[in-house]
Amino acid sequence: RRSAGGWSSRAPAQDAAGGQAGGEQWGAKAQVSALKPTTMRCASSRAEELERSVLVLLNKICPENLPTIVKKLGSLQIHNGQELECLVRTLLTKALHEPHYCETYADAVYQLCPRYPEFPASEDGAPPQSFRRVLINIVQAEFESIPDRLAGAGGDSADETQHELTRRKALLLANMKFIGHLYLRKLLSLKVIGYAVRDLVGGHSSGTADVEDHVVECACTLLGAIGQTLDAAPEGQFLMSQFVARLVALKRR
């Protein structure tokens, strides 16, 4: 079901600073791993130090002090692509565990996009690693983990298993809401949103194939975050009508 090209290849033409986006997109299968179901830990001692520094700042984040936190995050010394990925993973993990601050974290990443340098890619021929590209790749990997995210959520008792399922589902829904707010800040394009919803529930010609309830809920969470903006443009209205028709068809199955 995954579309070719990657989410970052379908990003808007302008970056957060108003310049060219440099090809950050979402499309072919993400080349990074999804976030861990438990609290993420960076690998090296330098990465652990960086993670601690980021968390100290993020533990204080709120809408009122966002400019101060962004300024301090932007002043952190990032020396290579691995450190940049560690920073983004830490930030996204924190964002998904605090969905009540989803908009604040989305504002933070929007403002941080132009504050870090690009680093050479780890593979020949790949585009440079920018904050925006790394962010979109990790968000895409998290999105692609939806089919497997609720699997293996066992516990010593039925109550513990249910608690873990509920926790993991909450992270899935938080990621969908965060994707929506990336779109609202023009960090993801309408085309990406279209691919994401079709990946979740299929298109209007998908028939009545079964779609798991939590996947439908992911689609509804995304559309709930961006529906008003979609309805404001003809192309968005067209996509929204397709998606609603598909959800109605699933409801009737």
XYZ file of N, CA and C in Angstrom:
759
model
N 0.803 -1.204 0.000
C 0.000 0.000 0.000
C 0.844 1.266 0.000
N 2.120 1.179 0.380
C 2.913 2.380 0.508
C 3.191 2.971 -0.865
N 3.086 4.282 -0.951
C 3.325 4.969 -2.196
C 4.800 5.208 -2.402
N 5.227 5.267 -3.657
C 6.633 5.472 -3.955
C 6.994 6.934 -3.771
N 8.227 7.165 -3.343
C 8.731 8.525 -3.338
C 8.927 9.150 -1.982
N 8.251 8.685 -0.944
C 8.480 9.215 0.394
C 7.673 10.455 0.703
N 7.294 10.603 1.962
C 6.511 11.777 2.366
C 7.298 13.049 2.096
N 8.617 13.019 2.359
C 9.382 14.246 2.206
C 9.454 14.699 0.766
N 9.223 13.793 -0.210
C 9.233 14.211 -1.609
C 7.949 14.919 -1.984
N 6.977 14.904 -1.087
C 5.697 15.560 -1.368
C 5.429 16.711 -0.410
N 6.483 17.242 0.177
C 6.337 18.373 1.094
C 6.115 19.660 0.314
N 5.653 20.707 0.971
C 5.439 21.982 0.303
C 6.735 22.548 -0.260
N 6.607 23.465 -1.178
C 7.776 24.033 -1.840
C 8.527 25.022 -0.958
N 7.886 25.535 0.092
C 8.535 26.512 0.960
C 8.861 25.889 2.300
N 10.028 26.251 2.848
C 10.360 25.734 4.175
C 9.860 26.685 5.244
N 10.137 26.332 6.506
C 9.580 27.104 7.620
C 10.115 28.522 7.662
N 11.264 28.726 7.061
C 11.831 30.069 7.056
C 11.411 30.862 5.830
N 10.615 30.236 4.964
C 10.144 30.919 3.774
C 10.965 30.625 2.546
N 12.042 29.824 2.675
C 12.867 29.482 1.527
C 12.449 28.171 0.912
N 13.277 27.683 -0.002
C 12.955 26.418 -0.652
C 13.079 25.270 0.332
N 12.158 24.338 0.243
C 12.114 23.240 1.202
C 13.230 22.246 0.985
N 13.817 22.202 -0.199
C 14.934 21.299 -0.422
C 14.515 19.866 -0.583
N 13.250 19.588 -0.877
C 12.820 18.237 -1.198
C 12.397 17.406 -0.029
N 12.259 17.977 1.184
C 11.797 17.187 2.304
C 10.397 16.669 2.013
N 10.218 15.346 2.059
C 8.959 14.757 1.644
C 8.652 13.491 2.419
N 7.572 12.835 2.002
C 7.110 11.601 2.643
C 6.633 10.727 1.532
N 7.119 9.493 1.413
C 6.677 8.674 0.293
C 7.059 7.226 0.418
N 8.187 6.843 -0.185
C 8.637 5.476 -0.079
C 8.822 5.144 1.391
N 8.918 3.863 1.696
C 9.012 3.442 3.093
C 10.109 4.213 3.804
N 9.791 4.689 4.977
C 10.739 5.500 5.734
C 12.020 4.723 5.991
N 13.156 5.424 5.918
C 14.453 4.788 6.084
C 14.952 4.853 7.524
N 14.094 5.215 8.448
C 14.442 5.227 9.867
C 13.427 4.381 10.607
N 13.760 4.018 11.828
C 12.848 3.196 12.622
C 11.822 4.068 13.319
N 10.693 3.444 13.678
C 9.673 4.152 14.444
C 10.157 4.341 15.871
N 9.446 5.162 16.616
C 9.773 5.360 18.022
C 9.507 4.082 18.804
N 10.225 3.885 19.865
C 10.032 2.708 20.705
C 8.736 2.852 21.506
N 8.042 1.713 21.766
C 6.828 1.796 22.588
C 7.091 2.355 23.980
N 8.313 2.135 24.482
C 8.675 2.692 25.782
C 9.488 3.960 25.562
N 9.902 4.614 26.623
C 10.653 5.854 26.504
C 11.917 5.635 25.694
N 12.113 6.477 24.694
C 13.248 6.339 23.802
C 14.541 6.714 24.521
N 15.585 5.942 24.231
C 16.905 6.280 24.730
C 17.848 6.376 23.548
N 18.654 7.413 23.507
C 19.662 7.527 22.474
C 20.831 6.619 22.817
N 21.629 6.289 21.805
C 22.595 5.210 21.948
C 23.884 5.633 22.656
N 24.604 6.608 22.131
C 25.929 6.933 22.641
C 25.855 7.844 23.860
N 27.032 7.993 24.534
C 27.070 8.869 25.700
C 26.810 10.313 25.305
N 27.332 10.744 24.157
C 27.069 12.105 23.677
C 25.581 12.278 23.383
N 24.965 11.268 22.770
C 23.540 11.354 22.470
C 22.719 11.380 23.753
N 23.142 10.610 24.755
C 22.434 10.619 26.033
C 22.528 11.999 26.688
N 23.687 12.618 26.603
C 23.858 13.966 27.136
C 22.951 14.952 26.402
N 22.898 14.817 25.076
C 22.042 15.692 24.276
C 20.572 15.465 24.615
N 20.191 14.204 24.770
C 18.808 13.890 25.118
C 18.428 14.525 26.451
N 19.304 14.432 27.426
C 19.023 15.028 28.737
C 18.854 16.541 28.615
N 19.702 17.169 27.815
C 19.610 18.618 27.644
C 18.291 19.012 27.000
N 17.862 18.240 26.012
C 16.592 18.526 25.334
C 15.435 18.331 26.297
N 15.459 17.242 27.060
C 14.357 16.957 27.978
C 14.250 18.008 29.083
N 15.385 18.503 29.570
C 15.351 19.553 30.590
C 14.566 20.752 30.075
N 14.761 21.091 28.808
C 14.040 22.228 28.228
C 12.582 21.883 27.954
N 12.344 20.698 27.417
C 10.974 20.330 27.055
C 10.098 20.120 28.279
N 10.698 19.767 29.400
C 9.915 19.604 30.627
C 9.298 20.929 31.096
N 9.793 22.037 30.555
C 9.290 23.353 30.944
C 8.403 23.971 29.868
N 8.188 23.255 28.756
C 7.518 23.881 27.613
C 6.041 24.129 27.889
N 5.575 25.269 27.433
C 4.164 25.630 27.458
C 3.991 26.762 26.456
N 2.769 27.074 26.054
C 2.596 28.129 25.048
C 3.229 29.459 25.444
N 3.200 29.783 26.723
C 3.687 31.092 27.163
C 5.206 31.235 27.041
N 5.953 30.144 27.253
C 7.416 30.276 27.205
C 8.024 29.641 25.959
N 7.189 29.380 24.953
C 7.677 28.720 23.739
C 8.845 29.465 23.102
N 8.794 30.800 22.922
C 9.939 31.479 22.297
C 11.257 31.240 23.035
N 11.193 31.236 24.356
C 12.406 31.003 25.134
C 12.932 29.585 24.947
N 12.028 28.598 24.974
C 12.447 27.203 24.814
C 13.019 26.975 23.419
N 12.375 27.528 22.398
C 12.868 27.365 21.025
C 14.256 27.985 20.881
N 14.447 29.160 21.463
C 15.757 29.808 21.388
C 16.837 28.943 22.027
N 16.533 28.360 23.189
C 17.524 27.518 23.873
C 17.762 26.220 23.128
N 16.688 25.617 22.583
C 16.865 24.400 21.777
C 17.703 24.698 20.541
N 17.427 25.832 19.914
C 18.164 26.189 18.707
C 19.625 26.496 18.953
N 19.987 26.790 20.202
C 21.383 27.094 20.526
C 22.192 25.851 20.881
N 21.528 24.694 20.986
C 22.258 23.458 21.273
C 23.206 23.134 20.122
N 24.382 22.670 20.471
C 25.379 22.328 19.452
C 25.092 20.933 18.891
N 24.779 20.877 17.603
C 24.520 19.616 16.910
C 25.643 19.420 15.894
N 26.384 18.308 16.002
C 27.605 18.153 15.219
C 27.472 17.216 14.029
N 26.422 16.400 13.990
C 26.293 15.454 12.888
C 24.842 14.990 12.771
N 24.575 14.194 11.752
C 23.217 13.729 11.505
C 22.678 12.839 12.597
N 23.561 12.056 13.233
C 23.101 11.177 14.302
C 22.593 11.996 15.495
N 23.296 13.055 15.815
C 22.850 13.911 16.911
C 21.559 14.638 16.544
N 21.436 15.042 15.283
C 20.203 15.688 14.846
C 19.024 14.730 14.977
N 19.219 13.476 14.584
C 18.144 12.496 14.704
C 17.797 12.244 16.164
N 18.794 12.202 17.030
C 18.533 12.010 18.455
C 17.690 13.154 18.997
N 18.032 14.379 18.616
C 17.268 15.543 19.068
C 15.816 15.455 18.611
N 15.617 15.130 17.333
C 14.256 15.075 16.789
C 13.463 13.947 17.440
N 14.083 12.790 17.633
C 13.393 11.665 18.275
C 12.969 12.025 19.700
N 13.852 12.674 20.419
C 13.527 13.066 21.792
C 12.352 14.030 21.805
N 12.387 14.999 20.902
C 11.321 15.990 20.834
C 9.991 15.342 20.461
N 10.015 14.462 19.454
C 8.770 13.836 19.009
C 8.222 12.879 20.065
N 9.102 12.127 20.717
C 8.648 11.234 21.779
C 7.938 12.021 22.878
N 8.527 13.137 23.261
C 7.921 13.986 24.282
C 6.581 14.544 23.812
N 6.525 14.951 22.544
C 5.283 15.496 21.995
C 4.159 14.470 22.020
N 4.466 13.228 21.672
C 3.428 12.203 21.612
C 2.960 11.785 23.002
N 3.808 11.959 23.993
C 3.403 11.650 25.364
C 2.690 12.814 26.041
N 2.659 13.967 25.387
C 1.962 15.134 25.930
C 1.045 15.721 24.858
N 0.036 14.954 24.432
C -0.811 15.423 23.318
C -1.584 16.696 23.622
N -1.761 17.026 24.909
C -2.447 18.274 25.244
C -1.626 19.484 24.824
N -0.327 19.297 24.576
C 0.532 20.365 24.085
C 0.897 20.154 22.614
N 0.069 19.416 21.893
C 0.373 19.083 20.496
C 0.655 20.338 19.667
N -0.190 21.337 19.784
C -0.014 22.547 18.987
C 1.263 23.289 19.380
N 1.593 23.270 20.657
C 2.827 23.923 21.105
C 4.048 23.230 20.525
N 4.051 21.890 20.533
C 5.177 21.159 19.955
C 5.244 21.361 18.442
N 4.092 21.418 17.783
C 4.091 21.675 16.340
C 4.647 23.067 16.045
N 4.277 24.058 16.857
C 4.854 25.394 16.693
C 6.369 25.355 16.916
N 6.800 24.546 17.888
C 8.227 24.451 18.192
C 9.006 23.892 17.000
N 8.536 22.793 16.424
C 9.288 22.204 15.307
C 9.250 23.125 14.093
N 8.143 23.818 13.900
C 8.064 24.781 12.798
C 9.146 25.849 12.939
N 9.308 26.357 14.156
C 10.294 27.409 14.379
C 11.723 26.884 14.403
N 11.880 25.584 14.723
C 13.228 25.004 14.792
C 13.767 24.591 13.430
N 12.908 24.404 12.450
C 13.353 23.901 11.144
C 14.558 24.660 10.579
N 14.550 25.985 10.580
C 15.692 26.690 9.977
C 16.866 26.924 10.924
N 16.795 26.421 12.137
C 17.809 26.772 13.144
C 18.990 25.813 13.197
N 18.902 24.674 12.513
C 19.994 23.703 12.558
C 20.597 23.537 11.171
N 21.883 23.242 11.100
C 22.515 23.045 9.793
C 22.116 21.705 9.174
N 22.332 21.581 7.885
C 22.190 20.293 7.215
C 23.490 19.518 7.354
N 23.351 18.175 7.355
C 24.519 17.311 7.458
C 24.531 16.339 6.288
N 25.714 15.895 5.873
C 25.780 14.947 4.754
C 25.002 13.675 5.068
N 24.405 13.097 4.042
C 23.658 11.861 4.217
C 24.606 10.718 4.526
N 24.085 9.715 5.224
C 24.908 8.552 5.589
C 25.115 7.615 4.405
N 24.301 7.761 3.358
C 24.413 6.917 2.180
C 24.690 7.771 0.954
N 25.507 7.249 0.043
C 25.818 7.972 -1.178
C 24.556 8.194 -2.003
N 24.425 9.409 -2.517
C 23.286 9.719 -3.370
C 22.043 10.151 -2.641
N 22.013 10.016 -1.331
C 20.847 10.434 -0.548
C 20.925 11.938 -0.284
N 19.788 12.581 -0.086
C 19.806 14.027 0.176
C 20.385 14.324 1.552
N 20.854 15.539 1.772
C 21.392 15.910 3.082
C 20.336 15.768 4.181
N 20.803 15.602 5.402
C 19.909 15.500 6.548
C 19.646 16.891 7.119
N 18.407 17.314 7.050
C 17.994 18.567 7.671
C 17.043 18.235 8.817
N 16.812 19.194 9.688
C 15.871 18.979 10.784
C 14.521 18.564 10.232
N 14.065 19.244 9.206
C 12.749 18.961 8.642
C 12.683 17.573 8.025
N 13.720 17.207 7.286
C 13.714 15.890 6.650
C 13.717 14.779 7.692
N 14.553 14.927 8.715
C 14.609 13.916 9.774
C 13.268 13.825 10.489
N 12.661 14.968 10.790
C 11.361 14.986 11.450
C 10.319 14.227 10.634
N 10.218 14.545 9.349
C 9.204 13.904 8.514
C 9.471 12.407 8.380
N 10.740 12.020 8.263
C 11.058 10.593 8.161
C 10.626 9.830 9.413
N 10.859 10.414 10.594
C 10.490 9.724 11.830
C 8.979 9.696 11.997
N 8.302 10.798 11.674
C 6.842 10.816 11.741
C 6.262 9.782 10.774
N 6.856 9.671 9.581
C 6.381 8.678 8.620
C 6.594 7.261 9.136
N 7.772 7.013 9.725
C 8.034 5.677 10.265
C 7.045 5.331 11.370
N 6.710 6.303 12.193
C 5.730 6.078 13.251
C 4.360 5.780 12.636
N 4.011 6.512 11.599
C 2.756 6.269 10.894
C 2.731 4.855 10.305
N 3.824 4.439 9.703
C 3.882 3.123 9.075
C 3.852 1.984 10.080
N 4.103 2.295 11.349
C 4.093 1.259 12.387
C 2.688 0.942 12.868
N 1.675 1.673 12.376
C 0.311 1.490 12.873
C -0.151 0.033 12.811
N 0.063 -0.693 11.692
C -0.433 -2.076 11.653
C 0.152 -2.979 12.735
N 1.373 -2.658 13.195
C 2.057 -3.535 14.151
C 2.103 -2.970 15.568
N 1.725 -1.711 15.723
C 1.962 -1.042 17.003
C 1.206 -1.684 18.163
N 0.012 -2.203 17.911
C -0.772 -2.785 19.001
C -0.468 -4.265 19.223
N 0.333 -4.847 18.330
C 0.692 -6.257 18.488
C 1.745 -6.404 19.590
N 1.700 -7.491 20.290
C 2.704 -7.781 21.308
C 2.598 -6.947 22.557
N 1.433 -6.319 22.759
C 1.251 -5.493 23.961
C 0.753 -6.357 25.101
N 1.557 -7.323 25.480
C 1.145 -8.251 26.520
C 1.458 -7.752 27.911
N 0.906 -8.430 28.893
C 1.150 -8.107 30.293
C 0.967 -9.343 31.141
N 1.234 -9.199 32.431
C 1.088 -10.337 33.334
C -0.368 -10.647 33.648
N -1.241 -9.710 33.312
C -2.660 -9.924 33.555
C -3.453 -9.248 32.446
N -4.743 -9.561 32.389
C -5.604 -8.946 31.380
C -5.663 -7.434 31.568
N -5.673 -6.984 32.807
C -5.715 -5.550 33.070
C -4.444 -4.852 32.587
N -3.293 -5.503 32.826
C -2.034 -4.908 32.381
C -1.967 -4.868 30.862
N -2.437 -5.920 30.211
C -2.454 -5.951 28.746
C -3.339 -4.841 28.199
N -4.510 -4.666 28.796
C -5.418 -3.622 28.333
C -4.824 -2.238 28.556
N -4.151 -2.067 29.682
C -3.510 -0.780 29.965
C -2.451 -0.467 28.913
N -1.650 -1.466 28.542
C -0.608 -1.252 27.541
C -1.206 -0.983 26.173
N -2.278 -1.682 25.821
C -2.958 -1.415 24.556
C -3.490 0.014 24.518
N -4.081 0.444 25.615
C -4.617 1.802 25.684
C -3.506 2.834 25.540
N -2.371 2.582 26.165
C -1.240 3.511 26.091
C -0.706 3.603 24.670
N -0.555 2.452 24.022
C -0.015 2.463 22.654
C -0.993 3.108 21.676
N -2.268 2.854 21.871
C -3.271 3.482 21.008
C -3.242 4.991 21.178
N -3.057 5.463 22.394
C -2.989 6.897 22.637
C -1.817 7.527 21.884
N -0.692 6.818 21.813
C 0.455 7.328 21.074
C 0.166 7.385 19.578
N -0.538 6.371 19.065
C -0.921 6.383 17.647
C -1.779 7.608 17.343
N -2.779 7.843 18.170
C -3.687 8.966 17.930
C -2.955 10.298 18.095
N -2.028 10.359 19.041
C -1.247 11.584 19.217
C -0.409 11.868 17.974
N 0.148 10.823 17.363
C 0.936 11.024 16.142
C 0.057 11.520 14.999
N -1.166 10.994 14.890
C -2.059 11.451 13.834
C -2.416 12.923 14.033
N -2.676 13.304 15.259
C -2.986 14.716 15.539
C -1.777 15.591 15.219
N -0.583 15.100 15.543
C 0.640 15.858 15.279
C 0.853 16.002 13.771
N 0.591 14.933 13.013
C 0.675 15.009 11.548
C -0.259 16.098 11.036
N -1.461 16.141 11.582
C -2.406 17.167 11.171
C -1.869 18.566 11.406
N -1.233 18.776 12.554
C -0.714 20.108 12.852
C 0.543 20.426 12.041
N 1.281 19.425 11.613
C 2.378 19.682 10.665
C 1.810 20.174 9.337
N 0.705 19.576 8.916
C 0.057 20.033 7.687
C -0.452 21.470 7.841
N -1.062 21.780 8.962
C -1.588 23.126 9.171
C -0.479 24.176 9.136
N 0.748 23.769 9.463
C 1.883 24.695 9.439
C 2.687 24.561 8.156
N 2.098 23.876 7.156
C 2.694 23.731 5.828
C 4.026 22.990 5.840
N 4.212 22.129 6.842
C 5.378 21.253 6.857
C 5.097 19.952 6.127
N 3.830 19.638 5.890
C 3.404 18.526 5.045
C 2.393 19.068 4.043
N 2.387 18.490 2.863
C 1.490 18.968 1.815
C 0.147 18.253 1.872
N -0.821 18.817 1.152
C -2.134 18.181 1.033
C -2.011 16.816 0.379
N -1.090 16.684 -0.548
C -0.894 15.397 -1.224
C -0.467 14.324 -0.224
N 0.389 14.689 0.705
C 0.811 13.744 1.742
C -0.383 13.313 2.588
N -1.234 14.270 2.953
C -2.419 13.940 3.747
C -3.298 12.952 2.980
N -3.446 13.186 1.691
C -4.228 12.267 0.872
C -3.660 10.863 0.879
N -2.343 10.748 0.718
C -1.703 9.430 0.761
C -1.895 8.776 2.130
N -1.756 9.576 3.187
C -1.854 9.017 4.536
C -3.245 8.452 4.799
N -4.303 9.217 4.463
C -5.659 8.737 4.727
C -5.973 7.522 3.853
N -5.540 7.534 2.604
C -5.790 6.369 1.741
C -5.037 5.151 2.245
N -3.838 5.358 2.783
C -3.110 4.238 3.385
C -3.889 3.645 4.556
N -4.561 4.502 5.299
C -5.288 4.042 6.482
C -6.577 3.313 6.121
N -7.419 3.939 5.325
C -8.766 3.398 5.100
C -9.060 3.073 3.652
N -8.111 3.299 2.747
C -8.352 3.008 1.344
C -9.091 4.144 0.660
N -9.122 4.078 -0.657
C -9.817 5.091 -1.440
C -11.265 4.722 -1.685
N -11.921 5.553 -2.508
C -13.346 5.353 -2.752
C -13.631 4.066 -3.519
N -12.593 3.490 -4.168
C -12.786 2.260 -4.945
C -12.297 1.028 -4.207
N -12.089 1.148 -2.906
C -11.500 0.038 -2.145
C -12.525 -0.992 -1.704
N -13.790 -0.786 -2.037
C -14.801 -1.759 -1.665
C -15.060 -1.755 -0.178
N -15.387 -2.911 0.328
C -15.740 -3.019 1.746
C -14.732 -3.866 2.515
N -13.470 -3.814 2.063
C -12.427 -4.560 2.766
C -12.379 -4.110 4.223
N -12.142 -5.081 5.102
C -12.132 -4.782 6.534
C -10.996 -3.835 6.891
N -11.284 -2.873 7.713
C -10.296 -1.955 8.265
C -10.486 -1.968 9.767
N -9.406 -2.180 10.499
C -9.515 -2.295 11.956
C -10.001 -0.976 12.563
N -10.721 -1.109 13.668
C -11.343 0.067 14.280
C -10.320 1.120 14.678
N -9.164 0.689 15.211
C -8.187 1.683 15.650
C -7.585 2.427 14.464
N -7.560 1.788 13.294
C -7.063 2.459 12.096
C -8.066 3.524 11.639
N -9.351 3.177 11.686
C -10.384 4.158 11.363
C -10.308 5.338 12.327
N -10.070 5.050 13.594
C -9.976 6.126 14.582
C -8.776 7.026 14.302
N -7.685 6.432 13.814
C -6.524 7.239 13.431
C -6.885 8.200 12.311
N -7.601 7.692 11.308
C -8.014 8.550 10.191
C -8.933 9.664 10.672
N -9.869 9.333 11.546
C -10.805 10.346 12.060
C -10.078 11.398 12.887
N -9.070 10.986 13.649
C -8.297 11.937 14.443
C -7.566 12.924 13.539
N -6.958 12.414 12.482
C -6.262 13.281 11.533
C -7.229 14.256 10.876
N -8.334 13.729 10.362
C -9.294 14.591 9.678
C -9.949 15.584 10.638
N -10.134 15.182 11.882
C -10.696 16.107 12.863
C -9.785 17.289 13.131
N -8.477 17.055 13.029
C -7.516 18.130 13.284
C -7.437 19.126 12.131
N -7.717 18.656 10.904
C -7.470 19.509 9.733
C -8.715 19.756 8.889
N -9.857 19.199 9.296
C -11.053 19.270 8.460
C -11.457 20.682 8.098
N -11.412 21.599 9.036
C -11.836 22.970 8.769
C -10.944 23.615 7.710
N -9.637 23.341 7.783
C -8.711 23.890 6.792
C -8.924 23.238 5.429
N -9.157 21.926 5.406
C -9.425 21.255 4.140
C -10.651 21.846 3.451
N -11.673 22.118 4.224
C -12.918 22.633 3.653
C -12.769 24.042 3.089
N -11.666 24.703 3.408
C -11.489 26.085 2.966
C -10.956 26.191 1.540
N -10.544 25.077 0.938
C -9.995 25.098 -0.421
C -10.687 24.029 -1.260
N -10.914 24.292 -2.559
C -11.619 23.326 -3.413
C -10.978 21.944 -3.424
N -9.647 21.886 -3.557
C -8.979 20.585 -3.584
C -9.162 19.860 -2.258
N -9.083 20.603 -1.169
C -9.295 20.005 0.141
C -10.722 19.520 0.316
N -11.675 20.288 -0.176
C -13.081 19.870 -0.116
C -13.292 18.567 -0.861
N -12.650 18.442 -2.016
C -12.788 17.225 -2.814
C -12.242 16.019 -2.065
N -11.057 16.168 -1.479
C -10.468 15.066 -0.721
C -11.333 14.727 0.490
N -11.819 15.749 1.177
C -12.629 15.526 2.372
C -13.901 14.762 2.011
N -14.513 15.112 0.892
C -15.733 14.408 0.482
C -15.439 12.951 0.175
N -14.293 12.672 -0.441
C -13.891 11.286 -0.700
C -13.691 10.519 0.598
N -12.993 11.147 1.532
C -12.691 10.471 2.785
C -13.967 10.194 3.584
N -14.852 11.172 3.639
C -16.103 10.987 4.375
C -16.931 9.876 3.745
N -16.984 9.843 2.403
C -17.723 8.780 1.718
C -17.139 7.411 2.052
N -15.817 7.349 2.108
C -15.164 6.078 2.432
C -15.476 5.664 3.877
N -15.439 6.609 4.807
C -15.755 6.281 6.202
C -17.204 5.849 6.366
N -18.104 6.473 5.626
C -19.514 6.064 5.669
C -19.665 4.634 5.148
N -18.941 4.314 4.078
C -18.993 2.964 3.521
C -18.477 1.946 4.523
N -17.425 2.302 5.244
C -16.876 1.392 6.257
C -17.862 1.207 7.400
N -18.565 2.262 7.754
C -19.552 2.176 8.831
C -20.669 1.222 8.475
N -21.009 1.144 7.197
C -22.121 0.319 6.749
C -21.730 -1.146 6.499
N -20.431 -1.428 6.568
C -20.004 -2.778 6.184
C -20.509 -3.821 7.168
